[in-house]
Amino acid sequence: MSTRHSRSAARLMMAPAVVLLLGWMLVPLTMTIYFSFKRYLPLRGGDLGWIGWENYVRFVTSSAFWPAIQTTLVLVGGVLLITIVVGVLLSVLLDQPMWGQGVVRILVIAPFFVMPTVSALVWKNMFMDPVNGLLAHLWKFFGAQPVEWLSDVPVFSLVLIVSWQWLPFATLILLTAIQSLDSEQLEAAEMDGASPLSRFFYITLPHLSRAITIVILIQTIFLLSIFAEIFVTTQGSFGTRTLTYLIYQRVLESQNVGLGSAGGVYAIILANIVAIFLMRIVGKNLDA
Amino acid sequence: MARAVTTQRKVTNTVIAWGVGLLIFFPILWTILTSFKTEAQAISDPPLFLFFDWTLENYAIVQERSDYMRFLWNSVIIAGGSTVLGLVVAVPAAWSMAFVPSRRTKDVLLWMLSTKMLPAVGVLYPIYLIFIRLGLLDTRGGLVIVIMLINLPIIVWMLYTYFREIPGEILEAARMDGAGLREEILYVLTPMAVPGIASTLLLNFILAWNEAFWTLNLTAATSAPLTAFIASYSSPEGLFYAKLSAASTMAIAPILVLGWFSQKQLVRGLTFGAVK
């Protein structure tokens, strides 16, 4: 049993982490909320007083808002769709008996370790460049007109780049989940004459549902704040401005801190809606 | 019970899996190959795969022109410093939550996790302002602190899940033998916790190395790490493929090696113990 002495020692040991995170959460959050109710233009007069909810109204009624929401949804949705579908297929494939499984696993996981600025620039220049890019060479080889990826289909191109980065994460988690599947269950189904396809849909996929939910939630939180990939490829032009990038532009590029902060509050609320679902699953797991 | 697998099926699996694996790995492989080409060979059509004049000149030029070592050093300091500092703060916290749990432990853990969900862009200006006021803008120290804070929840969580696997009976036995809190931590707990702490250190070093929101927004010339260095190739230098590739290869090589060791911890660290 823990004594009173060890309990107060335990509280003392937790204090630094709790105090730091509390400060990290409360101080900037309070400042963001404070700025969001002000007309605050650091380069054009500074703090120009309280304006109530005006920033919140202006942020959602500006012509850039709905396109940014649409881009965000397409980006997050597209990446989720690709990484989950391909990730499930890949994890089933990697679970099969084969030679060199360990090496293949490393090849598949590798993109996760590439820093975002590198993967975005390598894709942008060496693959998607309409003149010298590898995809342009490939298109020309088949006699097709090379695509100007980042200006003709910019959001799709970003979805491709980001999916490449996140596919390893989805695959690795789904593979871990698939390996915990009782193989006797599959064997029994096989002996009862179930086809590979029905074994997949009635046994494997339901077994993966929890892992899929977790991948969706965690990826959504990270994908909502995608920044570097847009920063080094299109800088938000050609309709690739997401909510995150729009807020960044309002705050640092046009230095309209009040307006940007109102946007920031929207982004925080959005992320928290997703987070609540994730926390429920994680919390349930803690009790087990 | 192992299922009998026909050799033919195994061959098919192997071929498909290697094909897919190489396809996914190809952009990295292509970058590494291109870094050893001349600029003319790098854009040649048809593309050259292995039969070109291998050269190291791009690496020399990148180092000479942009002082690569300085960015590398910044990355090492920022990623290493934030990870070590994070561990110093997180080990006691995770230890106390794992071994002296209270009714509120679960709530504290979930609350810590929730701070990780705060979108960085939502607090960009306040942090920016605080950095200017405290003279931290474009300093390595400032980034060490910020990156330590954004990874702290993950560090605490990972350590907590590892510490929970250490049987509590061992600690009780040590206490019965008269070990104080200090001896308990130093001689009983530490040796058993080292593998977990090492895995946590590894994964968080990787995450800190690749962090690309705060490093891009809070640094300029003096404290920029490799993420920002590569971003400076955005244009027009990015059109020099061989040099871009050499710079990229140097930026990702250390982490690819570390990542190879950390594949197992990745799942635990990034799903907060929800998938095992």
Coordinates of C-alpha atoms in Angstrom, one line a residue:
Chain A
M1 CA 0.0 0.0 0.0
S2 CA 1.2 3.5 -0.7
T3 CA 1.8 5.6 2.4
R4 CA 0.9 9.2 2.8
H5 CA 4.5 10.0 2.5
S6 CA 4.8 8.3 -0.9
R7 CA 1.6 9.8 -2.1
S8 CA 2.7 13.4 -1.5
A9 CA 6.1 12.5 -3.0
A10 CA 4.2 11.3 -6.1
R11 CA 2.3 14.5 -6.3
L12 CA 5.5 16.4 -6.2
M13 CA 7.0 14.3 -9.0
M14 CA 4.0 15.0 -11.2
A15 CA 4.1 18.8 -10.5
P16 CA 6.6 19.9 -13.1
A17 CA 4.9 18.1 -16.0
V18 CA 1.4 19.2 -14.9
V19 CA 2.5 22.9 -14.4
L20 CA 4.3 23.0 -17.7
L21 CA 1.5 21.6 -19.7
L22 CA -1.1 23.7 -17.9
G23 CA 1.0 26.8 -18.7
W24 CA 1.5 25.7 -22.3
M25 CA -2.3 25.2 -22.7
L26 CA -3.7 28.1 -20.7
V27 CA -1.4 31.1 -21.5
P28 CA -1.5 31.0 -25.3
L29 CA -5.1 29.9 -25.4
T30 CA -6.1 32.8 -23.2
M31 CA -4.2 35.2 -25.4
T32 CA -5.7 33.9 -28.6
I33 CA -9.2 34.3 -27.1
Y34 CA -8.3 37.8 -25.9
F35 CA -7.0 38.9 -29.3
S36 CA -10.0 37.4 -31.1
F37 CA -12.3 40.0 -29.6
K38 CA -10.0 42.9 -30.5
R39 CA -9.1 44.8 -33.7
Y40 CA -5.4 44.1 -33.4
L41 CA -3.1 45.0 -36.3
P42 CA 0.6 45.0 -35.1
L43 CA 1.8 46.8 -38.2
R44 CA -1.1 49.3 -38.6
G45 CA -1.7 50.9 -35.3
G46 CA -1.5 47.9 -33.0
D47 CA -4.3 47.3 -30.5
L48 CA -7.4 49.3 -31.7
G49 CA -9.8 48.3 -29.0
W50 CA -12.6 45.8 -28.4
I51 CA -14.9 44.9 -31.2
G52 CA -17.0 42.1 -29.7
W53 CA -17.8 39.2 -32.1
E54 CA -16.9 41.1 -35.3
N55 CA -13.8 39.0 -36.0
Y56 CA -15.7 35.8 -35.7
V57 CA -18.4 37.0 -38.1
R58 CA -15.8 38.4 -40.5
F59 CA -13.8 35.2 -40.5
V60 CA -16.7 33.0 -41.6
T61 CA -18.2 35.5 -44.0
S62 CA -14.9 36.3 -45.9
S63 CA -14.8 34.9 -49.4
A64 CA -11.8 32.8 -48.5
F65 CA -13.5 30.8 -45.7
W66 CA -15.8 28.3 -47.5
P67 CA -13.2 27.4 -50.1
A68 CA -10.7 26.8 -47.3
I69 CA -13.2 24.5 -45.5
Q70 CA -13.8 22.7 -48.7
T71 CA -10.1 22.2 -49.4
T72 CA -9.6 21.0 -45.8
L73 CA -12.3 18.5 -46.1
V74 CA -11.1 17.2 -49.5
L75 CA -7.5 17.0 -48.2
V76 CA -8.4 15.2 -44.9
G77 CA -11.1 13.0 -46.5
G78 CA -8.9 12.1 -49.5
V79 CA -5.9 11.2 -47.4
L80 CA -8.0 9.2 -45.0
L81 CA -9.7 7.3 -47.8
I82 CA -6.5 6.4 -49.6
T83 CA -4.5 5.5 -46.4
I84 CA -7.3 3.4 -44.9
V85 CA -8.2 1.4 -48.1
V86 CA -4.6 0.9 -49.2
G87 CA -3.5 0.4 -45.6
V88 CA -5.9 -2.4 -45.0
L89 CA -4.9 -4.1 -48.3
L90 CA -1.2 -3.7 -47.5
S91 CA -1.6 -5.0 -43.9
V92 CA -3.4 -8.1 -45.2
L93 CA -0.6 -8.6 -47.8
L94 CA 2.2 -8.1 -45.3
D95 CA 0.6 -10.6 -42.9
Q96 CA 0.9 -13.4 -45.6
P97 CA 3.8 -15.8 -45.5
M98 CA 6.6 -14.6 -47.8
W99 CA 10.4 -14.3 -48.1
G100 CA 12.0 -11.1 -46.8
Q101 CA 8.9 -9.9 -44.8
G102 CA 11.1 -7.8 -42.5
V103 CA 12.7 -5.9 -45.4
V104 CA 9.4 -5.2 -47.1
R105 CA 8.0 -3.9 -43.9
I106 CA 10.9 -1.4 -43.6
L107 CA 10.5 -0.3 -47.2
V108 CA 6.8 0.4 -46.5
I109 CA 7.4 2.2 -43.3
A110 CA 10.3 4.4 -44.5
P111 CA 8.3 7.4 -45.8
F112 CA 7.0 8.1 -42.3
F113 CA 10.6 9.0 -41.3
V114 CA 11.1 11.5 -44.1
M115 CA 10.7 15.1 -42.8
P116 CA 7.6 16.9 -44.3
T117 CA 9.7 19.6 -46.1
V118 CA 11.8 16.9 -47.8
S119 CA 9.0 14.8 -49.0
A120 CA 7.0 17.8 -50.3
L121 CA 10.0 19.2 -52.2
V122 CA 11.1 15.9 -53.6
W123 CA 7.6 15.2 -54.9
K124 CA 7.1 18.8 -56.1
N125 CA 10.3 19.0 -58.1
M126 CA 11.6 15.6 -58.9
F127 CA 8.2 13.9 -59.6
M128 CA 5.6 16.5 -60.3
D129 CA 7.6 19.1 -62.3
P130 CA 5.8 19.4 -65.7
V131 CA 9.2 19.5 -67.6
N132 CA 11.8 17.5 -65.8
G133 CA 9.7 15.5 -63.3
L134 CA 9.8 11.8 -63.5
L135 CA 6.0 11.6 -64.0
A136 CA 6.4 14.0 -66.9
H137 CA 9.0 11.6 -68.4
L138 CA 6.6 8.7 -67.8
W139 CA 3.6 10.5 -69.4
K140 CA 5.8 11.5 -72.5
F141 CA 7.0 7.9 -72.8
F142 CA 3.4 6.8 -73.3
G143 CA 2.8 9.7 -75.7
A144 CA 0.6 11.7 -73.3
Q145 CA 0.8 15.4 -72.5
P146 CA 2.6 15.9 -69.2
V147 CA 0.3 17.1 -66.4
E148 CA 1.0 20.4 -64.5
W149 CA 0.3 18.6 -61.2
L150 CA 0.5 21.5 -58.7
S151 CA -1.4 24.1 -60.8
D152 CA -3.9 21.9 -62.7
V153 CA -4.8 19.4 -60.0
P154 CA -3.2 21.0 -56.9
V155 CA -5.4 19.6 -54.2
F156 CA -5.2 16.1 -55.7
S157 CA -1.4 16.4 -55.8
L158 CA -1.3 17.4 -52.1
V159 CA -3.5 14.4 -51.3
L160 CA -1.0 12.2 -53.1
I161 CA 2.0 13.6 -51.3
V162 CA 0.4 13.5 -47.8
S163 CA -1.0 10.0 -48.4
W164 CA 2.5 8.8 -49.2
Q165 CA 3.6 10.2 -45.9
W166 CA 0.8 8.7 -43.8
L167 CA 0.3 5.4 -45.5
P168 CA 3.1 3.8 -43.4
F169 CA 1.4 4.9 -40.1
A170 CA -2.0 3.4 -41.1
T171 CA -0.4 0.2 -42.4
L172 CA 1.8 -0.3 -39.4
I173 CA -1.1 0.1 -36.9
L174 CA -3.5 -2.1 -39.0
L175 CA -0.7 -4.7 -39.4
T176 CA -0.3 -4.8 -35.6
A177 CA -4.0 -5.2 -35.2
I178 CA -4.2 -7.9 -37.8
Q179 CA -1.5 -9.9 -36.2
S180 CA -3.5 -10.1 -33.0
L181 CA -6.3 -11.9 -35.0
D182 CA -6.7 -15.5 -33.9
S183 CA -5.6 -17.6 -36.9
E184 CA -7.7 -20.6 -35.8
Q185 CA -10.8 -18.5 -36.4
L186 CA -9.7 -18.0 -40.0
E187 CA -8.8 -21.7 -40.4
A188 CA -12.2 -22.8 -39.1
A189 CA -13.9 -20.5 -41.6
E190 CA -11.7 -21.9 -44.3
M191 CA -12.6 -25.5 -43.4
D192 CA -16.2 -24.6 -43.4
G193 CA -15.7 -23.5 -47.0
A194 CA -15.7 -19.7 -46.7
S195 CA -14.1 -18.0 -49.7
P196 CA -11.1 -15.7 -49.1
L197 CA -13.2 -12.7 -49.9
S198 CA -15.9 -13.6 -47.4
R199 CA -13.3 -14.5 -44.8
F200 CA -11.9 -10.9 -45.3
F201 CA -15.3 -9.2 -45.1
Y202 CA -16.7 -11.3 -42.2
I203 CA -13.7 -11.9 -40.0
T204 CA -10.7 -9.7 -40.8
L205 CA -12.5 -6.4 -41.5
P206 CA -14.7 -6.5 -38.3
H207 CA -11.6 -7.4 -36.3
L208 CA -9.9 -4.3 -37.7
S209 CA -12.8 -1.9 -37.1
R210 CA -11.4 -0.6 -33.8
A211 CA -7.9 0.0 -35.2
I212 CA -9.4 1.7 -38.2
T213 CA -11.3 4.0 -36.0
I214 CA -8.2 4.9 -34.1
V215 CA -6.2 5.5 -37.3
I216 CA -9.0 7.8 -38.6
L217 CA -9.1 9.8 -35.4
I218 CA -5.4 10.2 -34.9
Q219 CA -4.7 11.0 -38.6
T220 CA -7.6 13.5 -38.6
I221 CA -6.0 15.5 -35.8
F222 CA -2.6 15.6 -37.5
L223 CA -4.1 16.2 -41.0
L224 CA -6.1 19.1 -39.9
S225 CA -2.9 20.9 -39.0
I226 CA -1.0 20.1 -42.2
F227 CA 1.3 23.0 -42.9
A228 CA 4.8 22.4 -44.2
E229 CA 3.6 20.5 -47.3
I230 CA 1.5 23.5 -48.4
F231 CA 4.2 26.0 -47.4
V232 CA 6.9 24.5 -49.6
T233 CA 4.7 23.5 -52.6
T234 CA 2.0 26.0 -53.4
Q235 CA 2.1 28.5 -50.6
G236 CA -1.7 28.3 -50.5
S237 CA -2.3 29.3 -54.1
F238 CA -4.3 27.4 -56.7
G239 CA -7.0 26.7 -54.1
T240 CA -4.8 24.7 -51.7
R241 CA -5.5 27.1 -48.8
T242 CA -6.7 25.0 -45.9
L243 CA -8.2 26.3 -42.7
T244 CA -4.8 26.0 -41.0
Y245 CA -3.1 27.8 -43.8
L246 CA -5.7 30.5 -44.0
I247 CA -5.2 31.3 -40.3
Y248 CA -1.5 31.3 -40.7
Q249 CA -1.8 33.8 -43.6
R250 CA -4.2 36.1 -41.6
V251 CA -1.9 36.1 -38.6
L252 CA 1.7 36.2 -40.0
E253 CA 1.3 37.4 -43.6
S254 CA -1.4 40.0 -43.4
Q255 CA -0.7 40.6 -39.7
N256 CA -4.4 40.8 -38.8
V257 CA -4.1 39.1 -35.5
G258 CA -7.6 39.7 -34.3
L259 CA -9.1 38.0 -37.3
G260 CA -6.6 35.2 -37.3
S261 CA -7.2 34.5 -33.7
A262 CA -10.9 34.2 -34.2
G263 CA -10.0 31.6 -36.9
G264 CA -7.7 29.9 -34.4
V265 CA -10.6 29.6 -32.0
Y266 CA -12.6 27.9 -34.7
A267 CA -9.8 25.5 -35.5
I268 CA -9.4 24.7 -31.8
I269 CA -13.1 23.9 -31.5
L270 CA -13.0 21.7 -34.6
A271 CA -9.9 19.7 -33.3
N272 CA -11.6 19.2 -30.0
I273 CA -14.7 17.7 -31.5
V274 CA -12.5 15.0 -33.1
A275 CA -10.4 14.7 -29.9
I276 CA -13.4 13.9 -27.7
F277 CA -14.1 10.7 -29.7
L278 CA -10.4 9.7 -29.6
M279 CA -10.2 10.3 -25.9
R280 CA -13.2 8.1 -25.2
I281 CA -11.6 5.1 -26.9
V282 CA -8.2 5.7 -25.3
G283 CA -9.9 6.2 -21.9
K284 CA -11.8 3.0 -22.2
N285 CA -8.6 1.2 -22.9
L286 CA -7.0 2.6 -19.7
D287 CA -9.6 0.8 -17.6
A288 CA -9.0 -2.5 -19.2
Chain B
M1 CA -1.4 -24.4 -35.5
A2 CA 0.5 -23.4 -38.6
R3 CA -1.3 -23.6 -41.9
A4 CA 0.4 -25.4 -44.7
V5 CA 1.3 -22.9 -47.4
T6 CA 2.1 -23.9 -50.9
T7 CA 5.4 -22.7 -52.3
Q8 CA 3.6 -21.3 -55.2
R9 CA 1.4 -19.0 -53.1
K10 CA 4.5 -17.9 -51.1
V11 CA 6.3 -17.0 -54.3
T12 CA 3.2 -14.9 -55.5
N13 CA 3.0 -13.2 -52.1
T14 CA 6.7 -12.4 -52.1
V15 CA 6.6 -10.9 -55.7
I16 CA 3.6 -8.8 -55.0
A17 CA 4.8 -7.5 -51.6
W18 CA 8.3 -6.7 -52.9
G19 CA 6.8 -4.9 -55.9
V20 CA 4.5 -2.8 -53.7
G21 CA 7.3 -2.2 -51.1
L22 CA 9.7 -1.0 -53.7
L23 CA 7.1 1.3 -55.3
I24 CA 6.4 3.0 -52.0
F25 CA 10.1 3.3 -51.2
F26 CA 10.9 4.5 -54.7
P27 CA 10.8 8.3 -54.1
I28 CA 13.4 7.8 -51.3
L29 CA 15.6 5.5 -53.4
W30 CA 15.3 7.9 -56.4
T31 CA 16.4 10.9 -54.2
I32 CA 19.4 9.0 -52.9
L33 CA 20.4 7.9 -56.5
T34 CA 19.9 11.4 -57.9
S35 CA 22.2 12.8 -55.2
F36 CA 25.1 11.0 -56.8
K37 CA 24.4 12.3 -60.3
T38 CA 25.5 15.5 -62.1
E39 CA 22.8 18.1 -62.7
A40 CA 22.6 17.2 -66.4
Q41 CA 22.2 13.5 -65.6
A42 CA 19.6 14.2 -62.9
I43 CA 17.1 15.6 -65.5
S44 CA 18.0 13.3 -68.4
D45 CA 15.2 11.7 -70.3
P46 CA 15.0 8.7 -70.3
P47 CA 15.9 8.7 -66.6
L48 CA 19.2 7.1 -65.6
F49 CA 18.9 4.5 -62.9
L50 CA 22.3 2.9 -62.1
F51 CA 24.5 3.6 -65.1
F52 CA 25.7 7.1 -64.7
D53 CA 29.0 8.6 -63.5
W54 CA 28.7 8.4 -59.7
T55 CA 29.9 11.6 -58.1
L56 CA 30.1 13.1 -54.6
E57 CA 30.4 16.7 -55.8
N58 CA 26.8 17.6 -54.8
Y59 CA 27.5 16.8 -51.2
A60 CA 30.6 19.0 -51.3
I61 CA 28.8 21.9 -52.9
V62 CA 25.8 21.7 -50.5
Q63 CA 28.1 21.8 -47.5
E64 CA 30.2 24.6 -49.0
R65 CA 27.4 26.9 -50.2
S66 CA 25.0 26.6 -47.3
D67 CA 27.0 25.5 -44.4
Y68 CA 25.0 22.3 -44.0
M69 CA 26.9 21.4 -40.8
R70 CA 25.4 24.3 -38.9
F71 CA 21.8 23.3 -39.8
L72 CA 22.6 19.7 -38.8
W73 CA 24.0 20.9 -35.5
N74 CA 20.9 22.9 -34.9
S75 CA 18.7 19.9 -35.6
V76 CA 20.8 17.7 -33.2
I77 CA 20.6 20.3 -30.4
I78 CA 16.9 21.0 -30.9
A79 CA 15.8 17.4 -31.2
G80 CA 18.2 16.1 -28.6
G81 CA 17.7 18.9 -26.1
S82 CA 13.9 18.8 -26.3
T83 CA 13.9 15.0 -25.9
V84 CA 16.3 14.9 -22.9
L85 CA 14.5 17.8 -21.2
G86 CA 11.2 16.1 -21.9
L87 CA 12.4 12.9 -20.3
V88 CA 13.7 14.7 -17.2
V89 CA 10.2 16.2 -16.7
A90 CA 8.2 13.1 -17.7
V91 CA 10.0 10.2 -16.0
P92 CA 9.0 11.3 -12.4
A93 CA 5.5 12.1 -13.6
A94 CA 5.0 8.8 -15.4
W95 CA 6.6 6.9 -12.5
S96 CA 4.3 8.4 -9.9
M97 CA 1.2 7.8 -12.1
A98 CA 2.2 4.2 -12.8
F99 CA 3.1 3.2 -9.2
V100 CA 1.2 5.5 -6.9
P101 CA -2.1 5.9 -8.9
S102 CA -4.9 8.0 -7.4
R103 CA -8.5 8.4 -8.4
R104 CA -7.5 11.3 -10.6
T105 CA -4.6 9.6 -12.5
K106 CA -6.7 8.6 -15.5
D107 CA -8.2 12.2 -15.8
V108 CA -4.7 13.7 -15.6
L109 CA -3.4 11.4 -18.3
L110 CA -6.3 12.1 -20.6
W111 CA -6.0 15.8 -20.0
M112 CA -2.3 15.7 -20.9
L113 CA -3.2 13.9 -24.1
S114 CA -5.8 16.6 -24.8
T115 CA -3.1 19.3 -24.8
K116 CA -1.5 17.5 -27.7
M117 CA -4.7 18.0 -29.7
L118 CA -4.4 21.8 -29.6
P119 CA -3.9 22.9 -33.2
A120 CA -0.5 24.8 -33.3
V121 CA -1.8 27.4 -35.7
G122 CA -4.4 28.4 -33.1
V123 CA -1.7 29.6 -30.7
L124 CA 0.8 30.7 -33.3
Y125 CA 0.6 34.5 -32.6
P126 CA 0.7 34.3 -28.8
I127 CA 3.8 32.0 -28.9
Y128 CA 5.3 34.3 -31.5
L129 CA 4.6 37.3 -29.3
I130 CA 6.0 35.6 -26.1
F131 CA 9.1 34.7 -28.1
I132 CA 9.7 38.3 -29.2
R133 CA 9.2 39.6 -25.7
L134 CA 11.5 37.1 -24.1
G135 CA 14.1 37.4 -26.9
L136 CA 13.6 33.7 -27.8
L137 CA 12.8 34.2 -31.5
D138 CA 15.3 32.4 -33.7
T139 CA 17.1 30.8 -30.8
R140 CA 17.7 27.1 -30.3
G141 CA 16.8 27.4 -26.6
G142 CA 13.3 28.6 -27.5
L143 CA 12.7 25.8 -29.9
V144 CA 13.9 23.2 -27.4
I145 CA 11.3 24.4 -25.0
V146 CA 8.4 24.5 -27.5
I147 CA 9.2 21.1 -29.0
M148 CA 9.6 19.6 -25.6
L149 CA 6.2 20.9 -24.7
I150 CA 4.4 19.6 -27.8
N151 CA 5.9 16.1 -27.3
L152 CA 5.6 16.0 -23.5
P153 CA 2.2 14.3 -23.6
I154 CA 3.5 11.5 -25.9
I155 CA 6.6 11.1 -23.7
V156 CA 4.5 10.8 -20.5
W157 CA 2.1 8.4 -22.1
M158 CA 4.8 6.1 -23.6
L159 CA 6.7 6.0 -20.3
Y160 CA 3.5 5.3 -18.4
T161 CA 2.6 2.3 -20.6
Y162 CA 6.1 0.9 -20.1
F163 CA 6.2 1.5 -16.4
R164 CA 2.8 -0.1 -15.9
E165 CA 4.3 -3.3 -17.2
I166 CA 6.8 -3.4 -14.4
P167 CA 5.3 -5.6 -11.6
G168 CA 4.5 -3.6 -8.5
E169 CA 5.3 -6.6 -6.3
I170 CA 9.0 -6.0 -6.9
L171 CA 8.8 -2.5 -5.5
E172 CA 6.9 -3.8 -2.5
A173 CA 9.6 -6.4 -1.9
A174 CA 12.2 -3.7 -2.0
R175 CA 10.3 -1.6 0.4
M176 CA 10.0 -4.5 2.8
D177 CA 13.7 -4.8 2.7
G178 CA 14.0 -1.3 3.9
A179 CA 14.7 0.5 0.6
G180 CA 13.7 4.2 0.7
L181 CA 12.2 6.1 -2.2
R182 CA 15.6 7.0 -3.6
E183 CA 17.0 3.5 -3.5
E184 CA 13.8 2.1 -4.9
I185 CA 14.1 4.4 -7.9
L186 CA 17.8 4.1 -8.4
Y187 CA 18.4 0.4 -7.9
V188 CA 15.1 -1.4 -8.5
L189 CA 13.1 0.7 -11.0
T190 CA 15.8 2.2 -13.2
P191 CA 17.3 -1.0 -14.5
M192 CA 13.9 -2.3 -15.4
A193 CA 12.8 0.9 -17.0
V194 CA 15.8 1.5 -19.2
P195 CA 14.4 -0.3 -22.3
G196 CA 11.2 1.7 -22.1
I197 CA 13.0 5.0 -21.6
A198 CA 15.3 4.2 -24.5
S199 CA 12.4 3.5 -26.8
T200 CA 10.7 6.7 -25.8
L201 CA 13.8 8.7 -26.3
L202 CA 14.3 7.2 -29.8
L203 CA 10.7 7.9 -31.0
N204 CA 10.6 11.4 -29.6
F205 CA 14.0 12.3 -31.1
I206 CA 12.5 11.3 -34.5
L207 CA 9.3 13.3 -34.0
A208 CA 11.3 16.3 -32.9
W209 CA 13.7 16.1 -35.8
N210 CA 10.9 16.1 -38.3
E211 CA 8.8 18.8 -36.6
A212 CA 8.0 21.4 -39.3
F213 CA 5.5 23.9 -38.0
W214 CA 7.3 25.7 -35.2
T215 CA 10.8 25.2 -36.7
L216 CA 9.6 27.0 -39.9
N217 CA 7.8 29.8 -38.1
L218 CA 10.1 30.5 -35.2
T219 CA 13.5 30.4 -36.8
A220 CA 15.4 32.5 -39.3
A221 CA 19.1 32.5 -40.1
T222 CA 20.8 31.5 -36.9
S223 CA 18.8 28.7 -35.3
A224 CA 17.2 27.1 -38.3
P225 CA 17.3 23.2 -38.3
L226 CA 17.3 20.9 -41.3
T227 CA 13.5 21.2 -41.9
A228 CA 13.9 24.9 -42.5
F229 CA 17.1 24.4 -44.5
I230 CA 15.3 22.2 -46.9
A231 CA 12.4 24.6 -47.1
S232 CA 14.8 27.2 -48.4
Y233 CA 15.3 25.0 -51.5
S234 CA 11.7 25.6 -52.4
S235 CA 12.7 27.9 -55.2
P236 CA 14.6 28.3 -57.4
E237 CA 17.4 26.1 -56.0
G238 CA 14.9 23.3 -55.9
L239 CA 15.3 23.0 -59.7
F240 CA 18.9 21.8 -59.2
Y241 CA 17.8 18.2 -58.6
A242 CA 21.1 16.7 -57.8
K243 CA 21.9 19.3 -55.1
L244 CA 18.3 19.1 -53.7
S245 CA 18.7 15.4 -53.5
A246 CA 22.1 15.6 -51.8
A247 CA 20.7 18.0 -49.2
S248 CA 17.6 15.9 -48.7
T249 CA 19.5 12.7 -48.3
M250 CA 21.7 14.2 -45.7
A251 CA 18.7 15.5 -43.8
I252 CA 16.8 12.2 -43.7
A253 CA 19.6 9.6 -43.6
P254 CA 20.2 9.7 -39.8
I255 CA 16.4 9.4 -39.1
L256 CA 15.9 6.5 -41.5
V257 CA 18.5 4.6 -39.6
L258 CA 17.0 5.4 -36.2
G259 CA 13.5 4.8 -37.6
W260 CA 14.6 1.3 -38.5
F261 CA 15.2 0.6 -34.8
S262 CA 12.0 2.2 -33.6
Q263 CA 9.4 0.5 -35.8
K264 CA 7.9 -1.4 -32.9
Q265 CA 7.7 1.6 -30.6
L266 CA 6.0 3.6 -33.2
V267 CA 2.6 1.9 -32.7
R268 CA 2.7 2.2 -29.0
G269 CA 3.9 5.8 -29.0
L270 CA 1.4 7.1 -31.5
T271 CA -1.7 5.4 -30.5
F272 CA -1.3 6.1 -26.8
G273 CA -1.6 2.4 -25.9
A274 CA -4.9 2.0 -27.7
V275 CA -3.4 -0.6 -30.2
K276 CA -0.9 -3.1 -28.9

